Amino acid sequence: VQEHLLQRDTLAAVQDLRLIAAGQIELGLLHESEAVAVQALEYTDILELNPATKEAKMALYNHLGRIYRLLKNYSNSLHYFNKALGLVDNTRDSLLILNNRALIHSEEQNYERAQTELTTIYQKSTHHKMEITKIARALDNLGFVQGKLDDPDGLSNMLNALNTRIQENHKPGIYSSYSHLTEYYRDRNENQKAYFYAKEGYKIARSINSAAYIENALTHLLKISKDTVVSEYLRLTDSIA
C-alpha cells in the first residue's frame, strides 16, 4: 500500500486495501476489515470518478454492507448496499447486491419481502443466463425463505441448488446449502436430519479453512446439542451480540 502511495498510484493502493479487507473478512476480523475498507473509501474520494474508481467504490460499499450484515447492524448494511446499487452499471453486480440486500430482509425475519426480491433475482438470473453458481445461489436463498414461510417449494429448491453446487464443486455454495438445510430441519425439530447437514457443513467449512465458516458450522452443531450448558452458552452469546 505504502509503495503505491509513494508512487502516487492511489487507485493501486485502493486495490491493495481491498485485497487486505477481503482477507480479513474471511478470517473473521470484521472490525479490522471495516477499518481498512473505510480507509480505502477515503482514498477513492480524492480520485476522479471514472469506470475504475466507480467500480472500486461500488465494491467497497458492498463490502461494508457485508460486514455490517455479519455484525447484525442491518440499518448500516442496507445503507451501504443501497449506495453500492447507485453505482452499479451491469446486471451481474446488480443481482449480487440485490441478493445481499434480500438476505438482510430474511435475517430481519421479513420473509415476505425477501421472497419477493429473491423471486425477481432468480428470474433475472435465469433470464440473463448468469453463471450456474449465481443461479444456484439465488435458488437456494429463495428456497430458504420459502421454507420459513412453509412454502412446499422451499425444500425442493434448496435441494436442487445443493445438487448444482456439488456438481460444480462450489464449496462456499455447498456450505451455504448445508447451513440452510440444517436450519430448515431444526425449525421442524427433525434433529437427526439437521445434524446430518450440520456435520456435512462442518466438513466443508474445514476444507475451505475459513474461520468464519468454521465458527458458523460449529454454532449449527451446538444449536442441535441437547446439552443444557451449551444451550445457556448460546443464549448468552446471542444476548451479548
Tab-separated table of C-alpha atoms in Angstrom:
chain	number	residue	atom	x	y	z
A	1	VAL	CA	0.000	0.000	0.000
A	2	GLN	CA	2.657	2.499	1.066
A	3	GLU	CA	4.762	1.796	-2.001
A	4	HIS	CA	1.850	2.628	-4.314
A	5	LEU	CA	1.064	5.769	-2.324
A	6	LEU	CA	4.679	6.897	-2.612
A	7	GLN	CA	4.362	6.337	-6.362
A	8	ARG	CA	1.183	8.473	-6.279
A	9	ASP	CA	-0.755	5.500	-7.634
A	10	THR	CA	-3.730	5.921	-5.335
A	11	LEU	CA	-6.002	3.540	-7.245
A	12	ALA	CA	-3.435	0.736	-6.917
A	13	ALA	CA	-3.254	1.457	-3.177
A	14	VAL	CA	-7.048	1.178	-3.020
A	15	GLN	CA	-6.871	-2.199	-4.768
A	16	ASP	CA	-4.253	-3.330	-2.238
A	17	LEU	CA	-6.536	-2.314	0.620
A	18	ARG	CA	-9.472	-4.130	-0.972
A	19	LEU	CA	-7.448	-7.346	-1.019
A	20	ILE	CA	-6.451	-6.876	2.621
A	21	ALA	CA	-10.049	-6.193	3.669
A	22	ALA	CA	-11.266	-9.263	1.759
A	23	GLY	CA	-8.710	-11.450	3.518
A	24	GLN	CA	-9.646	-10.066	6.909
A	25	ILE	CA	-13.358	-10.788	6.469
A	26	GLU	CA	-12.519	-14.405	5.583
A	27	LEU	CA	-10.519	-14.644	8.815
A	28	GLY	CA	-13.453	-13.275	10.805
A	29	LEU	CA	-11.631	-9.989	11.524
A	30	LEU	CA	-14.711	-7.888	10.879
A	31	HIS	CA	-13.799	-4.669	12.657
A	32	GLU	CA	-10.314	-4.689	11.153
A	33	SER	CA	-11.786	-5.281	7.701
A	34	GLU	CA	-14.239	-2.429	8.261
A	35	ALA	CA	-11.413	-0.032	9.144
A	36	VAL	CA	-9.384	-0.977	6.064
A	37	ALA	CA	-12.409	-0.627	3.761
A	38	VAL	CA	-13.236	2.799	5.208
A	39	GLN	CA	-9.620	3.873	4.639
A	40	ALA	CA	-9.822	2.674	1.034
A	41	LEU	CA	-13.047	4.630	0.524
A	42	GLU	CA	-11.362	7.785	1.781
A	43	TYR	CA	-8.698	7.350	-0.882
A	44	THR	CA	-11.330	6.916	-3.604
A	45	ASP	CA	-12.829	10.273	-2.601
A	46	ILE	CA	-9.728	12.071	-3.840
A	47	LEU	CA	-9.758	10.282	-7.197
A	48	GLU	CA	-11.516	11.447	-10.320
A	49	LEU	CA	-14.706	9.432	-10.888
A	50	ASN	CA	-14.152	7.105	-13.842
A	51	PRO	CA	-15.144	3.472	-14.536
A	52	ALA	CA	-12.239	2.086	-12.475
A	53	THR	CA	-12.794	4.270	-9.411
A	54	LYS	CA	-16.563	3.812	-9.690
A	55	GLU	CA	-16.128	0.015	-9.631
A	56	ALA	CA	-13.797	0.291	-6.625
A	57	LYS	CA	-16.281	2.434	-4.676
A	58	MET	CA	-19.156	0.111	-5.537
A	59	ALA	CA	-17.184	-2.921	-4.363
A	60	LEU	CA	-16.171	-1.192	-1.126
A	61	TYR	CA	-19.760	-0.158	-0.387
A	62	ASN	CA	-20.850	-3.742	-0.972
A	63	HIS	CA	-18.021	-4.990	1.251
A	64	LEU	CA	-19.092	-2.691	4.088
A	65	GLY	CA	-22.677	-3.839	3.617
A	66	ARG	CA	-21.494	-7.439	4.083
A	67	ILE	CA	-19.519	-6.546	7.204
A	68	TYR	CA	-22.427	-4.725	8.858
A	69	ARG	CA	-24.719	-7.624	7.984
A	70	LEU	CA	-22.352	-10.014	9.783
A	71	LEU	CA	-22.253	-7.577	12.709
A	72	LYS	CA	-26.086	-7.550	12.627
A	73	ASN	CA	-26.084	-3.775	12.093
A	74	TYR	CA	-28.808	-4.102	9.493
A	75	SER	CA	-29.624	-0.424	9.005
A	76	ASN	CA	-25.987	0.361	8.198
A	77	SER	CA	-25.792	-2.705	5.991
A	78	LEU	CA	-28.800	-1.623	3.924
A	79	HIS	CA	-27.366	1.894	3.721
A	80	TYR	CA	-24.175	0.649	2.069
A	81	PHE	CA	-25.894	-1.881	-0.174
A	82	ASN	CA	-28.142	0.906	-1.462
A	83	LYS	CA	-25.110	3.156	-2.044
A	84	ALA	CA	-23.488	0.315	-3.994
A	85	LEU	CA	-26.620	-0.122	-6.112
A	86	GLY	CA	-26.421	3.554	-7.016
A	87	LEU	CA	-23.081	2.930	-8.731
A	88	VAL	CA	-23.889	-0.351	-10.485
A	89	ASP	CA	-23.893	-0.363	-14.276
A	90	ASN	CA	-24.215	-4.080	-15.069
A	91	THR	CA	-26.690	-6.868	-14.348
A	92	ARG	CA	-24.197	-9.185	-12.672
A	93	ASP	CA	-23.198	-6.725	-9.942
A	94	SER	CA	-26.769	-5.508	-9.577
A	95	LEU	CA	-28.072	-9.016	-8.848
A	96	LEU	CA	-25.233	-9.663	-6.401
A	97	ILE	CA	-26.051	-6.584	-4.342
A	98	LEU	CA	-29.810	-7.128	-4.570
A	99	ASN	CA	-29.209	-10.650	-3.265
A	100	ASN	CA	-27.201	-9.281	-0.347
A	101	ARG	CA	-29.974	-6.803	0.419
A	102	ALA	CA	-32.611	-9.542	0.319
A	103	LEU	CA	-30.586	-11.507	2.883
A	104	ILE	CA	-30.959	-8.580	5.283
A	105	HIS	CA	-34.749	-8.779	4.962
A	106	SER	CA	-34.517	-12.520	5.620
A	107	GLU	CA	-32.364	-12.085	8.714
A	108	GLU	CA	-34.775	-9.434	9.997
A	109	GLN	CA	-37.481	-12.106	9.515
A	110	ASN	CA	-39.215	-10.023	6.871
A	111	TYR	CA	-39.620	-13.188	4.829
A	112	GLU	CA	-42.404	-11.986	2.533
A	113	ARG	CA	-40.316	-9.060	1.298
A	114	ALA	CA	-37.251	-11.283	0.989
A	115	GLN	CA	-39.245	-13.815	-1.027
A	116	THR	CA	-40.492	-11.128	-3.417
A	117	GLU	CA	-36.971	-9.791	-4.035
A	118	LEU	CA	-35.365	-13.229	-4.317
A	119	THR	CA	-38.003	-14.425	-6.773
A	120	THR	CA	-37.132	-11.471	-9.007
A	121	ILE	CA	-33.406	-12.128	-8.597
A	122	TYR	CA	-33.806	-15.799	-9.512
A	123	GLN	CA	-35.926	-14.973	-12.574
A	124	LYS	CA	-33.441	-12.351	-13.768
A	125	SER	CA	-30.501	-14.691	-13.129
A	126	THR	CA	-32.011	-17.364	-15.355
A	127	HIS	CA	-33.236	-14.869	-17.972
A	128	HIS	CA	-29.797	-13.284	-18.337
A	129	LYS	CA	-28.108	-16.709	-18.315
A	130	MET	CA	-25.870	-15.866	-15.385
A	131	GLU	CA	-23.191	-18.305	-14.226
A	132	ILE	CA	-24.734	-21.507	-12.916
A	133	THR	CA	-23.334	-20.893	-9.421
A	134	LYS	CA	-25.087	-17.497	-9.310
A	135	ILE	CA	-28.392	-19.110	-10.331
A	136	ALA	CA	-27.909	-21.772	-7.635
A	137	ARG	CA	-27.261	-19.062	-5.050
A	138	ALA	CA	-30.498	-17.286	-5.962
A	139	LEU	CA	-32.453	-20.554	-5.896
A	140	ASP	CA	-31.014	-21.613	-2.532
A	141	ASN	CA	-31.743	-18.263	-0.888
A	142	LEU	CA	-35.250	-18.274	-2.341
A	143	GLY	CA	-35.825	-21.825	-1.101
A	144	PHE	CA	-34.634	-20.872	2.373
A	145	VAL	CA	-37.140	-18.031	2.799
A	146	GLN	CA	-39.855	-20.193	1.237
A	147	GLY	CA	-39.090	-22.753	3.939
A	148	LYS	CA	-39.546	-20.081	6.585
A	149	LEU	CA	-42.947	-19.330	5.042
A	150	ASP	CA	-43.855	-23.060	4.894
A	151	ASP	CA	-43.979	-22.929	1.108
A	152	PRO	CA	-43.697	-26.559	-0.103
A	153	ASP	CA	-41.367	-25.456	-2.921
A	154	GLY	CA	-38.742	-24.363	-0.401
A	155	LEU	CA	-37.131	-27.736	0.300
A	156	SER	CA	-37.024	-28.846	-3.337
A	157	ASN	CA	-35.469	-25.518	-4.367
A	158	MET	CA	-32.764	-25.825	-1.705
A	159	LEU	CA	-32.007	-29.431	-2.688
A	160	ASN	CA	-31.838	-28.542	-6.389
A	161	ALA	CA	-29.431	-25.720	-5.578
A	162	LEU	CA	-27.299	-28.079	-3.478
A	163	ASN	CA	-27.089	-30.621	-6.305
A	164	THR	CA	-25.941	-27.918	-8.717
A	165	ARG	CA	-23.321	-26.686	-6.286
A	166	ILE	CA	-21.989	-30.196	-5.699
A	167	GLN	CA	-21.744	-30.771	-9.460
A	168	GLU	CA	-19.805	-27.502	-9.771
A	169	ASN	CA	-17.725	-28.281	-6.659
A	170	HIS	CA	-18.500	-24.772	-5.417
A	171	LYS	CA	-17.549	-25.197	-1.761
A	172	PRO	CA	-18.781	-21.850	-0.363
A	173	GLY	CA	-22.114	-22.510	-2.076
A	174	ILE	CA	-22.247	-26.103	-0.810
A	175	TYR	CA	-21.640	-24.808	2.708
A	176	SER	CA	-24.442	-22.263	2.348
A	177	SER	CA	-26.818	-25.018	1.208
A	178	TYR	CA	-25.892	-27.258	4.154
A	179	SER	CA	-26.351	-24.315	6.517
A	180	HIS	CA	-29.817	-23.547	5.158
A	181	LEU	CA	-30.882	-27.204	5.230
A	182	THR	CA	-29.649	-27.522	8.815
A	183	GLU	CA	-31.843	-24.615	9.859
A	184	TYR	CA	-34.776	-25.888	7.781
A	185	TYR	CA	-34.821	-29.219	9.608
A	186	ARG	CA	-34.024	-27.688	13.006
A	187	ASP	CA	-37.047	-25.405	12.627
A	188	ARG	CA	-39.143	-28.577	12.231
A	189	ASN	CA	-37.478	-30.399	15.141
A	190	GLU	CA	-36.119	-33.024	12.750
A	191	ASN	CA	-32.827	-33.054	14.594
A	192	GLN	CA	-31.405	-36.184	13.003
A	193	LYS	CA	-31.588	-34.633	9.536
A	194	ALA	CA	-30.454	-31.272	10.910
A	195	TYR	CA	-27.411	-32.942	12.486
A	196	PHE	CA	-26.555	-34.699	9.218
A	197	TYR	CA	-26.434	-31.423	7.280
A	198	ALA	CA	-24.681	-29.588	10.116
A	199	LYS	CA	-21.967	-32.271	10.189
A	200	GLU	CA	-21.582	-32.124	6.387
A	201	GLY	CA	-21.386	-28.353	6.631
A	202	TYR	CA	-18.626	-28.600	9.227
A	203	LYS	CA	-16.601	-30.872	6.921
A	204	ILE	CA	-16.914	-28.375	4.071
A	205	ALA	CA	-16.056	-25.473	6.379
A	206	ARG	CA	-12.851	-27.258	7.421
A	207	SER	CA	-11.933	-27.923	3.795
A	208	ILE	CA	-12.464	-24.227	2.965
A	209	ASN	CA	-10.307	-23.473	6.027
A	210	SER	CA	-12.117	-20.233	6.825
A	211	ALA	CA	-12.550	-19.178	10.458
A	212	ALA	CA	-15.905	-17.566	9.677
A	213	TYR	CA	-17.282	-20.737	8.052
A	214	ILE	CA	-15.943	-22.989	10.824
A	215	GLU	CA	-17.424	-20.780	13.551
A	216	ASN	CA	-20.804	-20.784	11.813
A	217	ALA	CA	-20.691	-24.559	11.340
A	218	LEU	CA	-19.841	-25.154	14.999
A	219	THR	CA	-22.708	-22.884	16.038
A	220	HIS	CA	-25.104	-25.035	13.997
A	221	LEU	CA	-23.799	-28.186	15.692
A	222	LEU	CA	-24.069	-26.602	19.118
A	223	LYS	CA	-27.657	-25.487	18.499
A	224	ILE	CA	-28.654	-29.092	17.798
A	225	SER	CA	-26.988	-30.242	21.031
A	226	LYS	CA	-29.364	-31.026	23.915
A	227	ASP	CA	-26.725	-30.139	26.498
A	228	THR	CA	-28.240	-27.531	28.838
A	229	VAL	CA	-24.844	-25.865	29.432
A	230	VAL	CA	-24.368	-25.467	25.668
A	231	SER	CA	-27.881	-24.035	25.352
A	232	GLU	CA	-27.168	-21.495	28.088
A	233	TYR	CA	-23.875	-20.532	26.397
A	234	LEU	CA	-25.663	-19.890	23.096
A	235	ARG	CA	-28.316	-17.764	24.805
A	236	LEU	CA	-25.569	-15.752	26.473
A	237	THR	CA	-23.578	-15.183	23.279
A	238	ASP	CA	-26.759	-14.176	21.408
A	239	SER	CA	-27.620	-11.625	24.108
A	240	ILE	CA	-24.101	-10.174	24.012
A	241	ALA	CA	-24.190	-9.916	20.202
